[in-house]
Short mmCIF file of C-alpha atoms and ligand atoms in Angstrom, two decimals:
data_model
loop_
_atom_site.label_atom_id
_atom_site.label_comp_id
_atom_site.label_asym_id
_atom_site.label_seq_id
_atom_site.Cartn_x
_atom_site.Cartn_y
_atom_site.Cartn_z
CA MET A 11 106.89 87.72 17.02
CA THR A 12 109.91 85.65 16.15
CA VAL A 13 112.93 85.33 18.41
CA LEU A 14 114.99 83.29 15.98
CA ARG A 15 118.54 84.41 15.15
CA ILE A 16 120.04 83.77 11.71
CA VAL A 17 123.68 82.70 11.42
CA PRO A 18 125.73 81.66 8.37
CA ALA A 19 126.68 78.00 7.92
CA GLY A 20 129.26 76.07 5.92
CA PRO A 21 130.60 72.54 5.46
CA ALA A 22 131.35 72.32 9.21
CA GLU A 23 127.58 72.52 9.89
CA ALA A 24 126.71 69.68 7.48
CA ALA A 25 125.66 67.30 10.29
CA VAL A 26 123.41 69.95 11.88
CA LEU A 27 121.80 70.71 8.52
CA SER A 28 121.36 67.02 7.79
CA ALA A 29 119.55 66.49 11.12
CA LEU A 30 117.30 69.52 10.49
CA TYR A 31 116.50 68.24 6.99
CA GLU A 32 115.58 64.80 8.29
CA SER A 33 113.36 66.22 11.04
CA ALA A 34 111.56 68.47 8.57
CA PHE A 35 111.17 66.13 5.61
CA GLY A 36 111.36 62.66 7.21
CA GLU A 37 114.09 61.51 4.86
CA ALA A 38 117.87 61.58 4.94
CA TRP A 39 120.30 63.97 3.26
CA ALA A 40 123.75 62.51 3.97
CA PRO A 41 126.07 64.95 5.79
CA GLU A 42 128.88 64.04 3.36
CA GLN A 43 126.76 65.09 0.38
CA LEU A 44 125.71 68.27 2.14
CA ALA A 45 129.32 69.08 3.06
CA GLN A 46 130.34 68.63 -0.58
CA LEU A 47 127.53 70.90 -1.74
CA LEU A 48 128.39 73.53 0.85
CA ALA A 49 132.05 73.49 -0.15
CA GLY A 50 131.11 73.99 -3.80
CA PRO A 51 131.10 77.26 -5.71
CA GLY A 52 128.32 79.73 -4.90
CA ALA A 53 126.81 77.72 -2.04
CA LEU A 54 125.03 79.69 0.69
CA ALA A 55 123.63 78.25 3.90
CA LEU A 56 121.93 79.85 6.88
CA ILE A 57 120.77 78.36 10.15
CA ALA A 58 118.04 79.81 12.39
CA LEU A 59 118.79 79.43 16.09
CA ASP A 60 116.02 79.51 18.67
CA GLU A 61 116.06 81.46 21.94
CA ALA A 62 118.11 78.67 23.56
CA GLY A 63 120.67 78.79 20.74
CA GLU A 64 119.47 75.46 19.33
CA PRO A 65 119.12 74.98 15.54
CA ALA A 66 115.48 75.44 14.51
CA GLY A 67 115.67 75.71 10.73
CA TYR A 68 117.82 76.42 7.71
CA ALA A 69 117.89 77.78 4.19
CA LEU A 70 120.22 76.54 1.47
CA GLY A 71 120.91 78.26 -1.81
CA ARG A 72 123.40 78.49 -4.63
CA VAL A 73 124.49 81.41 -6.81
CA ALA A 74 125.84 80.94 -10.33
CA ALA A 75 126.64 84.13 -12.24
CA ASP A 76 123.54 86.35 -12.04
CA GLU A 77 121.11 83.57 -11.13
CA ALA A 78 120.46 82.06 -7.71
CA GLU A 79 118.46 79.02 -6.66
CA LEU A 80 116.77 78.23 -3.36
CA LEU A 81 117.69 74.57 -2.86
CA SER A 82 115.91 73.90 0.42
CA ILE A 83 114.30 75.68 3.35
CA ALA A 84 112.69 74.21 6.45
CA LEU A 85 111.84 74.85 10.07
CA LEU A 86 111.46 72.10 12.65
CA PRO A 87 107.76 71.24 12.93
CA ASP A 88 107.36 72.89 16.36
CA LYS A 89 109.12 76.09 15.21
CA ARG A 90 106.85 76.89 12.27
CA ARG A 91 104.41 79.79 11.87
CA ARG A 92 106.54 82.13 13.96
CA GLY A 93 108.01 84.08 11.07
CA GLY A 94 111.16 81.93 10.81
CA GLY A 95 110.54 81.00 7.18
CA HIS A 96 110.26 84.69 6.27
CA LEU A 97 113.34 85.56 8.28
CA LEU A 98 115.47 82.85 6.65
CA LEU A 99 114.25 83.61 3.14
CA ASP A 100 114.80 87.36 3.55
CA ALA A 101 118.34 86.68 4.81
CA LEU A 102 119.06 84.34 1.90
CA ILE A 103 117.70 86.91 -0.57
CA GLU A 104 120.04 89.51 0.94
CA ARG A 105 123.06 87.22 0.55
CA CYS A 106 122.17 86.14 -2.99
CA THR A 107 121.82 89.82 -3.93
CA ALA A 108 125.16 90.67 -2.33
CA ALA A 109 126.74 87.79 -4.29
CA GLY A 110 125.59 89.42 -7.54
CA ALA A 111 122.47 87.44 -8.41
CA ALA A 112 119.69 89.29 -10.23
CA THR A 113 117.04 86.54 -10.04
CA LEU A 114 116.24 83.87 -7.47
CA PHE A 115 114.50 80.67 -8.65
CA LEU A 116 112.89 77.84 -6.71
CA GLU A 117 110.64 74.83 -7.16
CA VAL A 118 107.71 74.03 -4.89
CA ALA A 119 105.16 71.21 -4.89
CA THR A 120 101.70 72.37 -5.97
CA ASP A 121 100.24 70.92 -2.74
CA ASN A 122 102.67 72.65 -0.33
CA ALA A 123 100.35 75.39 0.97
CA ALA A 124 102.77 76.63 3.65
CA ALA A 125 105.70 77.06 1.26
CA LEU A 126 103.49 78.65 -1.42
CA ALA A 127 102.22 81.18 1.14
CA LEU A 128 105.78 81.96 2.19
CA TYR A 129 107.04 82.41 -1.38
CA ARG A 130 104.06 84.44 -2.60
CA GLY A 131 104.36 86.64 0.47
CA THR A 132 108.05 87.20 -0.28
CA GLY A 133 107.45 88.47 -3.81
CA PHE A 134 107.90 85.29 -5.88
CA CYS A 135 105.74 84.78 -8.95
CA GLU A 136 105.08 81.67 -11.00
CA ALA A 137 107.40 81.05 -13.93
CA GLY A 138 106.38 77.55 -15.05
CA ILE A 139 105.35 74.02 -14.15
CA ARG A 140 107.44 70.84 -14.00
CA LYS A 141 105.05 67.92 -14.49
CA GLY A 142 105.48 65.00 -12.08
CA TYR A 143 108.62 66.56 -10.55
CA TYR A 144 108.15 65.13 -7.04
CA LYS A 145 107.72 61.37 -6.63
CA VAL A 146 105.52 60.50 -3.67
CA GLY A 147 105.44 56.68 -3.53
CA PRO A 148 103.81 55.54 -6.75
CA ALA A 149 102.29 58.99 -7.34
CA ALA A 150 103.85 62.17 -8.63
CA VAL A 151 103.20 65.81 -7.77
CA ASP A 152 103.85 68.73 -10.11
CA ALA A 153 106.30 71.47 -9.16
CA ILE A 154 105.68 75.16 -9.68
CA VAL A 155 108.81 77.03 -10.74
CA MET A 156 108.85 80.46 -9.10
CA LYS A 157 111.17 83.41 -9.49
CA ARG A 158 111.84 86.75 -7.86
CA ALA A 159 113.91 89.67 -9.06
CA LEU A 160 116.67 90.73 -6.67
CA GLY A 161 118.44 93.99 -5.93
CA ALA A 162 117.21 97.21 -7.49
CA ALA A 163 114.78 95.25 -9.69
CA GLY A 164 113.32 93.36 -6.69
C1 COA B 214 107.45 76.30 4.40
C2 COA B 214 108.04 76.62 5.77
C3 COA B 214 109.56 76.74 5.65
C4 COA B 214 107.44 77.95 6.26
O1 COA B 214 108.11 78.29 7.48
P1 COA B 214 107.38 79.10 8.65
O2 COA B 214 108.42 79.51 9.60
O3 COA B 214 106.22 78.32 9.15
O4 COA B 214 106.85 80.37 7.82
P2 COA B 214 106.46 81.79 8.42
O5 COA B 214 105.98 81.66 9.84
O6 COA B 214 107.54 82.74 8.13
O7 COA B 214 105.19 82.12 7.53
C5 COA B 214 105.33 82.53 6.19
C6 COA B 214 103.95 82.74 5.58
O8 COA B 214 103.39 81.48 5.27
C7 COA B 214 102.13 81.32 5.91
N1 COA B 214 102.02 79.94 6.32
C8 COA B 214 102.91 79.25 7.06
N2 COA B 214 102.46 78.00 7.24
C9 COA B 214 101.27 77.91 6.58
C10 COA B 214 100.34 76.87 6.39
N3 COA B 214 100.55 75.66 6.93
N4 COA B 214 99.25 77.12 5.65
C11 COA B 214 99.04 78.33 5.10
N5 COA B 214 99.89 79.38 5.25
C12 COA B 214 100.99 79.17 5.99
C13 COA B 214 102.19 82.26 7.09
O9 COA B 214 100.90 82.65 7.51
C14 COA B 214 102.96 83.43 6.53
O10 COA B 214 102.09 84.20 5.72
P3 COA B 214 102.11 85.81 5.81
O11 COA B 214 103.48 86.21 5.29
O12 COA B 214 101.00 86.21 4.90
O13 COA B 214 101.93 86.13 7.24
C15 COA B 214 107.65 75.52 6.82
O14 COA B 214 106.26 75.29 6.74
C16 COA B 214 108.38 74.20 6.64
O15 COA B 214 109.47 73.99 7.16
N6 COA B 214 107.76 73.25 5.89
C17 COA B 214 108.35 71.91 5.67
C18 COA B 214 109.50 72.00 4.69
C19 COA B 214 109.06 72.57 3.35
O16 COA B 214 108.01 72.23 2.82
N7 COA B 214 109.93 73.42 2.78
C20 COA B 214 109.69 74.05 1.50
C21 COA B 214 110.01 73.10 0.40
S1 COA B 214 109.82 73.90 -1.17
#
């Protein structure tokens, strides 16, 4: 059972989100860039707090007209497989729906078993492939584009 608590975030939380991103992905996302994104139109950010009130994960999305996009989601390595991914994604879906989006899109690497399990289990289906979308050193990994209907249609 998860004991994470989901709270909304904005440009003021850019440094927290940047640190979470770096811990999850091992690469930087500059707080200034994140703050700019979060201040932009349609941006949505959520942070998952653990039982001690410490940030454990986040989800970032953006809504434009009736379409929404999941930009990034991650839990700290030692906070995974406790339902936090589901909790964050469900909360983001709720907010995208409330903001008027009818469809939520995302991209996921074909070799990301954890994320694929999360998305399939949350009602996403495959909508296409982007060849060589992720660069991993000299290699490239394809992305699966996934989508999910929101609101009454979801
Ligand atoms: C993807 C990620 C956010 C999932 O978060 P999580 O909190 O571990 O997910 P949950 O505990 O809510 O589990 C969601 C589902 O995925 C499954 N799952 C989680 N990790 C898994 C793994 N490593 N292998 C297979 N299935 C896995 C769970 O069993 C669960 O399935 P269920 O709904 O059938 O029970 C997390 O693994 C993560 O932060 N990964 C690194 C960042 C990343 O890759 N983000 C996505 C980029 S597109």
